[in-house]
Amino acid sequence: MCGIYGAIVSNQDAGSVVYHGLKRLEYRGYDSWGVVVTRAGDFFIEKQVGKIDKNHQLSAPPAQVAIGHTRWATHGRVTQVNAHPHLAQNGSFALVQNGVVENYQQLQEKLVSQGYDFISQTDTEVIVALIEQLETRKHETEPSVATVRQVFSQLRGRNTIALVTQSGKIIAIRQGSPLVVGKNKQGDIFISSDVLSLAPDANEYFILDHGQGVIVTCKKIQPFVVKTGKKISLEYQPIKISSTALDTAGFDHFMLKEIYEQTEVLNNVTEQPQKQLTALVTEIKKANRVYTLGAGSASFAAEQLAFWLREQGVLTTALKSYEARSYQNLFSSNDLCIAISQSGETADTNEVVEWLLQFGVKLASIVNMPGSTLTALSDLPFMLQVGPEVGVASTKALSGQMIWSKLLSELIAGKTLLAYQKQVQEYSKQLQNWFESQVIGQLQSLAKELANHKHLFVLGRGQLYMPALEFALKMKEISYIHAEGFSGGELKHGVIALIEQGTPVVCLVAKDKEKNDMLSAAAEVKARGARVIGVSIENNQLFDDWIRLPKASELVAISCFIPAQLLTYYMAVEQAYDPDKPRNLAKSVTVK
Ligand code: F6R
């Protein structure tokens, strides 16, 4: 959450380079943005509330050095004053933060009692004030690295910062949220919150670890350890991502592009190293307890994996990252945890991972974003390989997580990787035909009809229970409709009280042992006036509307996501909402 971009370039275009870098980071937060350039000892700051307009011309003068920030508000409302960068009151530096200073209240109270007059409501200004105070005490004209390190040691929480000084030096420190340093052949230097955003500017990068920092001047890049100040050297890696992976490729939105990409990228998910898969299967079989872990949509994939593993006789517990604390005393060194995350930077998930590792639990993970914290912490790290997912809502990443989860359960059941790869290839073809069929038009018309409804329910059972929860989540986050997902079995225990004449109820139905019970649930809501929207491979007389799914019944749980993604996408477009940047959300949830 929040994105940081910085540049030291030779062509005086730093402001615009940073602005466009922020546009690529906007998925991390888009409440407000700000850019500061420094030139001949002066700072020029532009901050605005709202999203980044790619045609906007920055008012900043030409300069070689700039940093910027795109905000997802934590402390302080979404206002221009609260947008970063924050300029020191003595005018010697400007600073941005990605994260939260957890002890900001204590620090703020002390600063106020010492006479500091806060301008914003942010926790970030506390960092600015502390640096400024120490700098004055040390009679520095601008903050030294030692001063920044000293202040940083007083901060609690996950807080990555970057500041630019009057003389054009950038000092950045990573704690929690990622920080990447890149350079190009012309010697231009960049810092960013992710590798993807660097792709158009840089061709090499290194990632700072937690507790590491970097000083960047026009001549030098010097990484260091924050605690000791010791200089270190970090190895550069080539940036392999093509910058075209970051455009909408003719689609109206990233979300739509990413939905359609599923016909291809799901095959990449099955291209996993056989040896490592075998090692994971061995670990699953020999573990005392198996946990699966994730947050939000990834938690649904984690629950689905647990479901499929239980079906194979492996007792598995699914943990929601934000509700895992009560399990802490149960973790032991003979356990295995499989963590699922698109970004690999979700604070809730990574916090649980840290607990697990303290107890010696073996960690496997499946992550999409290259170079993530979660991957680095894992004993058995797997890459999802569905390509950059820019739309804030998880679409192809979640389907990929499910394809990978199913792979594990199939391997345990004795199927070969090759056989599963063929199955997914066949599925991709069916999906392609499905996208070309009249079902798309049907979803568009249904979206028009449903867009004005206030409430919607989604029912599923067994393997389609998690897809029902995900369907409802997509409705909430993209179409802003109050939607709830339930097990078809839960209905009569209370939920049915909410059904009225015309209430839309989506029923996910598979050809499995749950089918008859699920159809009974559909009949019960229909008898109370609900409009039953069946999502299934075959039609049923109970359905008022039928969304046909691709034939592959073994992968029906994955198929159910796709109409959910399209329906919610079209509903958002219908209401003129931005499906790529739903309100109040951000893609990488790096705060707790
Ligand atoms: C929903 C969505 C979120 C994420 C969740 C975890 O569409 O995208 O619920 O799934 O924030 O994020 P990752 O997968 O990066 O750990």
PDB file of N, CA and C and ligand atoms in Angstrom, residues 1 293-300 321-322 340-350 366-369 374 389 391-395 397-398 401 470 473-474 477-478 582 585-589, ligand 1:
ATOM      1  N   MET A   1       0.840  -1.192   0.000  1.00  0.00           N
ATOM      2  CA  MET A   1       0.000   0.000   0.000  1.00  0.00           C
ATOM      3  C   MET A   1       0.871   1.236   0.000  1.00  0.00           C
ATOM      4  N   LEU A 293      -2.574 -20.899   4.151  1.00  0.00           N
ATOM      5  CA  LEU A 293      -2.645 -19.529   4.678  1.00  0.00           C
ATOM      6  C   LEU A 293      -2.839 -18.519   3.552  1.00  0.00           C
ATOM      7  N   GLY A 294      -3.667 -17.522   3.795  1.00  0.00           N
ATOM      8  CA  GLY A 294      -3.831 -16.437   2.820  1.00  0.00           C
ATOM      9  C   GLY A 294      -4.781 -15.392   3.368  1.00  0.00           C
ATOM     10  N   ALA A 295      -4.885 -14.275   2.628  1.00  0.00           N
ATOM     11  CA  ALA A 295      -5.798 -13.193   3.027  1.00  0.00           C
ATOM     12  C   ALA A 295      -6.706 -12.858   1.845  1.00  0.00           C
ATOM     13  N   GLY A 296      -7.921 -12.435   2.124  1.00  0.00           N
ATOM     14  CA  GLY A 296      -8.851 -12.010   1.067  1.00  0.00           C
ATOM     15  C   GLY A 296      -9.092 -13.136   0.083  1.00  0.00           C
ATOM     16  N   SER A 297      -9.022 -12.810  -1.207  1.00  0.00           N
ATOM     17  CA  SER A 297      -9.254 -13.843  -2.228  1.00  0.00           C
ATOM     18  C   SER A 297      -8.250 -14.983  -2.079  1.00  0.00           C
ATOM     19  N   ALA A 298      -7.022 -14.648  -1.732  1.00  0.00           N
ATOM     20  CA  ALA A 298      -6.002 -15.705  -1.561  1.00  0.00           C
ATOM     21  C   ALA A 298      -6.382 -16.646  -0.415  1.00  0.00           C
ATOM     22  N   SER A 299      -7.168 -16.139   0.545  1.00  0.00           N
ATOM     23  CA  SER A 299      -7.595 -17.022   1.638  1.00  0.00           C
ATOM     24  C   SER A 299      -8.626 -18.029   1.125  1.00  0.00           C
ATOM     25  N   PHE A 300      -9.381 -17.621   0.091  1.00  0.00           N
ATOM     26  CA  PHE A 300     -10.325 -18.582  -0.502  1.00  0.00           C
ATOM     27  C   PHE A 300      -9.560 -19.688  -1.228  1.00  0.00           C
ATOM     28  N   SER A 321      -5.143 -15.189   7.403  1.00  0.00           N
ATOM     29  CA  SER A 321      -3.963 -14.542   7.998  1.00  0.00           C
ATOM     30  C   SER A 321      -4.320 -13.656   9.189  1.00  0.00           C
ATOM     31  N   TYR A 322      -5.407 -12.887   9.034  1.00  0.00           N
ATOM     32  CA  TYR A 322      -5.756 -11.898  10.057  1.00  0.00           C
ATOM     33  C   TYR A 322      -6.458 -12.526  11.254  1.00  0.00           C
ATOM     34  N   ILE A 340      -0.325 -18.668   0.401  1.00  0.00           N
ATOM     35  CA  ILE A 340      -0.737 -18.262  -0.949  1.00  0.00           C
ATOM     36  C   ILE A 340      -0.875 -16.739  -0.994  1.00  0.00           C
ATOM     37  N   SER A 341      -0.203 -16.122  -1.956  1.00  0.00           N
ATOM     38  CA  SER A 341      -0.279 -14.667  -2.055  1.00  0.00           C
ATOM     39  C   SER A 341       0.126 -14.218  -3.450  1.00  0.00           C
ATOM     40  N   GLN A 342      -0.641 -13.329  -4.031  1.00  0.00           N
ATOM     41  CA  GLN A 342      -0.260 -12.778  -5.331  1.00  0.00           C
ATOM     42  C   GLN A 342       1.007 -11.954  -5.176  1.00  0.00           C
ATOM     43  N   SER A 343       0.992 -11.040  -4.206  1.00  0.00           N
ATOM     44  CA  SER A 343       2.090 -10.074  -4.072  1.00  0.00           C
ATOM     45  C   SER A 343       3.268 -10.622  -3.284  1.00  0.00           C
ATOM     46  N   GLY A 344       2.975 -11.505  -2.335  1.00  0.00           N
ATOM     47  CA  GLY A 344       4.035 -11.964  -1.428  1.00  0.00           C
ATOM     48  C   GLY A 344       4.421 -10.892  -0.416  1.00  0.00           C
ATOM     49  N   GLU A 345       3.641  -9.799  -0.373  1.00  0.00           N
ATOM     50  CA  GLU A 345       3.976  -8.694   0.536  1.00  0.00           C
ATOM     51  C   GLU A 345       2.827  -8.379   1.483  1.00  0.00           C
ATOM     52  N   THR A 346       1.798  -9.211   1.531  1.00  0.00           N
ATOM     53  CA  THR A 346       0.646  -8.917   2.381  1.00  0.00           C
ATOM     54  C   THR A 346       1.065  -8.988   3.850  1.00  0.00           C
ATOM     55  N   ALA A 347       0.921  -7.872   4.549  1.00  0.00           N
ATOM     56  CA  ALA A 347       1.439  -7.780   5.927  1.00  0.00           C
ATOM     57  C   ALA A 347       0.799  -8.832   6.828  1.00  0.00           C
ATOM     58  N   ASP A 348      -0.530  -9.018   6.689  1.00  0.00           N
ATOM     59  CA  ASP A 348      -1.216  -9.993   7.547  1.00  0.00           C
ATOM     60  C   ASP A 348      -0.633 -11.394   7.351  1.00  0.00           C
ATOM     61  N   THR A 349      -0.406 -11.756   6.121  1.00  0.00           N
ATOM     62  CA  THR A 349       0.111 -13.095   5.814  1.00  0.00           C
ATOM     63  C   THR A 349       1.558 -13.231   6.273  1.00  0.00           C
ATOM     64  N   ASN A 350       2.364 -12.222   5.955  1.00  0.00           N
ATOM     65  CA  ASN A 350       3.792 -12.333   6.294  1.00  0.00           C
ATOM     66  C   ASN A 350       4.021 -12.312   7.807  1.00  0.00           C
ATOM     67  N   ILE A 366       3.225 -19.977  -2.805  1.00  0.00           N
ATOM     68  CA  ILE A 366       2.997 -19.732  -4.229  1.00  0.00           C
ATOM     69  C   ILE A 366       2.711 -18.238  -4.377  1.00  0.00           C
ATOM     70  N   VAL A 367       3.586 -17.549  -5.092  1.00  0.00           N
ATOM     71  CA  VAL A 367       3.547 -16.086  -5.188  1.00  0.00           C
ATOM     72  C   VAL A 367       3.665 -15.705  -6.664  1.00  0.00           C
ATOM     73  N   ASN A 368       3.009 -14.610  -7.033  1.00  0.00           N
ATOM     74  CA  ASN A 368       3.095 -14.185  -8.440  1.00  0.00           C
ATOM     75  C   ASN A 368       4.181 -13.147  -8.675  1.00  0.00           C
ATOM     76  N   MET A 369       4.340 -12.251  -7.714  1.00  0.00           N
ATOM     77  CA  MET A 369       5.264 -11.119  -7.888  1.00  0.00           C
ATOM     78  C   MET A 369       6.708 -11.589  -7.670  1.00  0.00           C
ATOM     79  N   LEU A 374       7.761 -12.960   0.880  1.00  0.00           N
ATOM     80  CA  LEU A 374       7.260 -14.306   1.174  1.00  0.00           C
ATOM     81  C   LEU A 374       8.109 -15.366   0.470  1.00  0.00           C
ATOM     82  N   GLU A 389      -0.313  -8.625 -12.602  1.00  0.00           N
ATOM     83  CA  GLU A 389      -1.754  -8.372 -12.440  1.00  0.00           C
ATOM     84  C   GLU A 389      -1.879  -6.949 -11.930  1.00  0.00           C
ATOM     85  N   GLY A 391      -4.822  -4.821 -12.407  1.00  0.00           N
ATOM     86  CA  GLY A 391      -6.152  -4.567 -11.827  1.00  0.00           C
ATOM     87  C   GLY A 391      -6.100  -4.899 -10.338  1.00  0.00           C
ATOM     88  N   VAL A 392      -6.730  -4.052  -9.535  1.00  0.00           N
ATOM     89  CA  VAL A 392      -6.614  -4.235  -8.086  1.00  0.00           C
ATOM     90  C   VAL A 392      -7.247  -5.558  -7.629  1.00  0.00           C
ATOM     91  N   ALA A 393      -8.348  -5.926  -8.245  1.00  0.00           N
ATOM     92  CA  ALA A 393      -9.000  -7.173  -7.817  1.00  0.00           C
ATOM     93  C   ALA A 393      -8.261  -8.382  -8.383  1.00  0.00           C
ATOM     94  N   SER A 394      -8.176  -9.390  -7.571  1.00  0.00           N
ATOM     95  CA  SER A 394      -7.525 -10.617  -8.012  1.00  0.00           C
ATOM     96  C   SER A 394      -8.422 -11.338  -9.015  1.00  0.00           C
ATOM     97  N   THR A 395      -7.915 -11.591 -10.214  1.00  0.00           N
ATOM     98  CA  THR A 395      -8.687 -12.352 -11.219  1.00  0.00           C
ATOM     99  C   THR A 395      -7.840 -13.541 -11.665  1.00  0.00           C
ATOM    100  N   ALA A 397      -4.832 -14.125 -11.037  1.00  0.00           N
ATOM    101  CA  ALA A 397      -3.974 -14.638  -9.952  1.00  0.00           C
ATOM    102  C   ALA A 397      -4.742 -15.666  -9.132  1.00  0.00           C
ATOM    103  N   LEU A 398      -5.983 -15.345  -8.791  1.00  0.00           N
ATOM    104  CA  LEU A 398      -6.763 -16.284  -7.988  1.00  0.00           C
ATOM    105  C   LEU A 398      -7.021 -17.592  -8.764  1.00  0.00           C
ATOM    106  N   GLN A 401      -3.935 -19.521  -8.634  1.00  0.00           N
ATOM    107  CA  GLN A 401      -3.714 -20.134  -7.302  1.00  0.00           C
ATOM    108  C   GLN A 401      -4.544 -21.411  -7.164  1.00  0.00           C
ATOM    109  N   GLU A 470     -16.070 -15.997  -2.924  1.00  0.00           N
ATOM    110  CA  GLU A 470     -15.294 -15.138  -3.822  1.00  0.00           C
ATOM    111  C   GLU A 470     -16.225 -14.351  -4.749  1.00  0.00           C
ATOM    112  N   LEU A 473     -17.495 -11.519  -2.846  1.00  0.00           N
ATOM    113  CA  LEU A 473     -16.445 -10.516  -2.599  1.00  0.00           C
ATOM    114  C   LEU A 473     -16.238  -9.641  -3.838  1.00  0.00           C
ATOM    115  N   LYS A 474     -16.206 -10.279  -4.996  1.00  0.00           N
ATOM    116  CA  LYS A 474     -16.018  -9.508  -6.239  1.00  0.00           C
ATOM    117  C   LYS A 474     -17.159  -8.495  -6.412  1.00  0.00           C
ATOM    118  N   GLU A 477     -16.452  -5.593  -3.982  1.00  0.00           N
ATOM    119  CA  GLU A 477     -15.308  -4.715  -4.223  1.00  0.00           C
ATOM    120  C   GLU A 477     -15.344  -4.015  -5.571  1.00  0.00           C
ATOM    121  N   ILE A 478     -15.960  -4.637  -6.582  1.00  0.00           N
ATOM    122  CA  ILE A 478     -15.926  -4.039  -7.926  1.00  0.00           C
ATOM    123  C   ILE A 478     -17.237  -3.326  -8.271  1.00  0.00           C
ATOM    124  N   PRO A 582     -10.931   0.091  -7.608  1.00  0.00           N
ATOM    125  CA  PRO A 582     -12.133   0.248  -6.786  1.00  0.00           C
ATOM    126  C   PRO A 582     -11.873   1.146  -5.577  1.00  0.00           C
ATOM    127  N   LEU A 585      -9.651   0.746  -1.932  1.00  0.00           N
ATOM    128  CA  LEU A 585      -8.808  -0.461  -1.957  1.00  0.00           C
ATOM    129  C   LEU A 585      -7.409  -0.162  -2.484  1.00  0.00           C
ATOM    130  N   ALA A 586      -6.544  -1.121  -2.332  1.00  0.00           N
ATOM    131  CA  ALA A 586      -5.214  -1.072  -2.945  1.00  0.00           C
ATOM    132  C   ALA A 586      -4.805  -2.512  -3.165  1.00  0.00           C
ATOM    133  N   LYS A 587      -3.912  -2.734  -4.107  1.00  0.00           N
ATOM    134  CA  LYS A 587      -3.631  -4.116  -4.461  1.00  0.00           C
ATOM    135  C   LYS A 587      -2.769  -4.843  -3.442  1.00  0.00           C
ATOM    136  N   SER A 588      -1.706  -4.188  -3.049  1.00  0.00           N
ATOM    137  CA  SER A 588      -0.764  -4.878  -2.186  1.00  0.00           C
ATOM    138  C   SER A 588      -0.963  -4.352  -0.770  1.00  0.00           C
ATOM    139  N   VAL A 589      -1.538  -5.186   0.097  1.00  0.00           N
ATOM    140  CA  VAL A 589      -1.964  -4.687   1.408  1.00  0.00           C
ATOM    141  C   VAL A 589      -0.825  -4.859   2.412  1.00  0.00           C
TER     142      VAL A 589
HETATM  143  C1  F6R B   1      -9.559  -9.391  -3.868  1.00  0.00           C
HETATM  144  C2  F6R B   1      -8.137  -9.207  -3.639  1.00  0.00           C
HETATM  145  C3  F6R B   1      -7.634  -9.283  -2.246  1.00  0.00           C
HETATM  146  C4  F6R B   1      -6.297 -10.047  -2.193  1.00  0.00           C
HETATM  147  C5  F6R B   1      -5.729 -10.009  -0.770  1.00  0.00           C
HETATM  148  C6  F6R B   1      -4.424 -10.789  -0.659  1.00  0.00           C
HETATM  149  O1  F6R B   1      -9.881  -9.323  -5.228  1.00  0.00           O
HETATM  150  O2  F6R B   1      -7.384  -8.967  -4.554  1.00  0.00           O
HETATM  151  O3  F6R B   1      -8.563  -9.847  -1.385  1.00  0.00           O
HETATM  152  O4  F6R B   1      -6.514 -11.355  -2.606  1.00  0.00           O
HETATM  153  O5  F6R B   1      -5.511  -8.689  -0.395  1.00  0.00           O
HETATM  154  O6  F6R B   1      -3.436 -10.279  -1.490  1.00  0.00           O
HETATM  155  P1  F6R B   1      -2.185 -11.151  -1.871  1.00  0.00           P
HETATM  156  O7  F6R B   1      -2.664 -12.249  -2.758  1.00  0.00           O
HETATM  157  O8  F6R B   1      -1.252 -10.211  -2.573  1.00  0.00           O
HETATM  158  O9  F6R B   1      -1.619 -11.690  -0.580  1.00  0.00           O
END
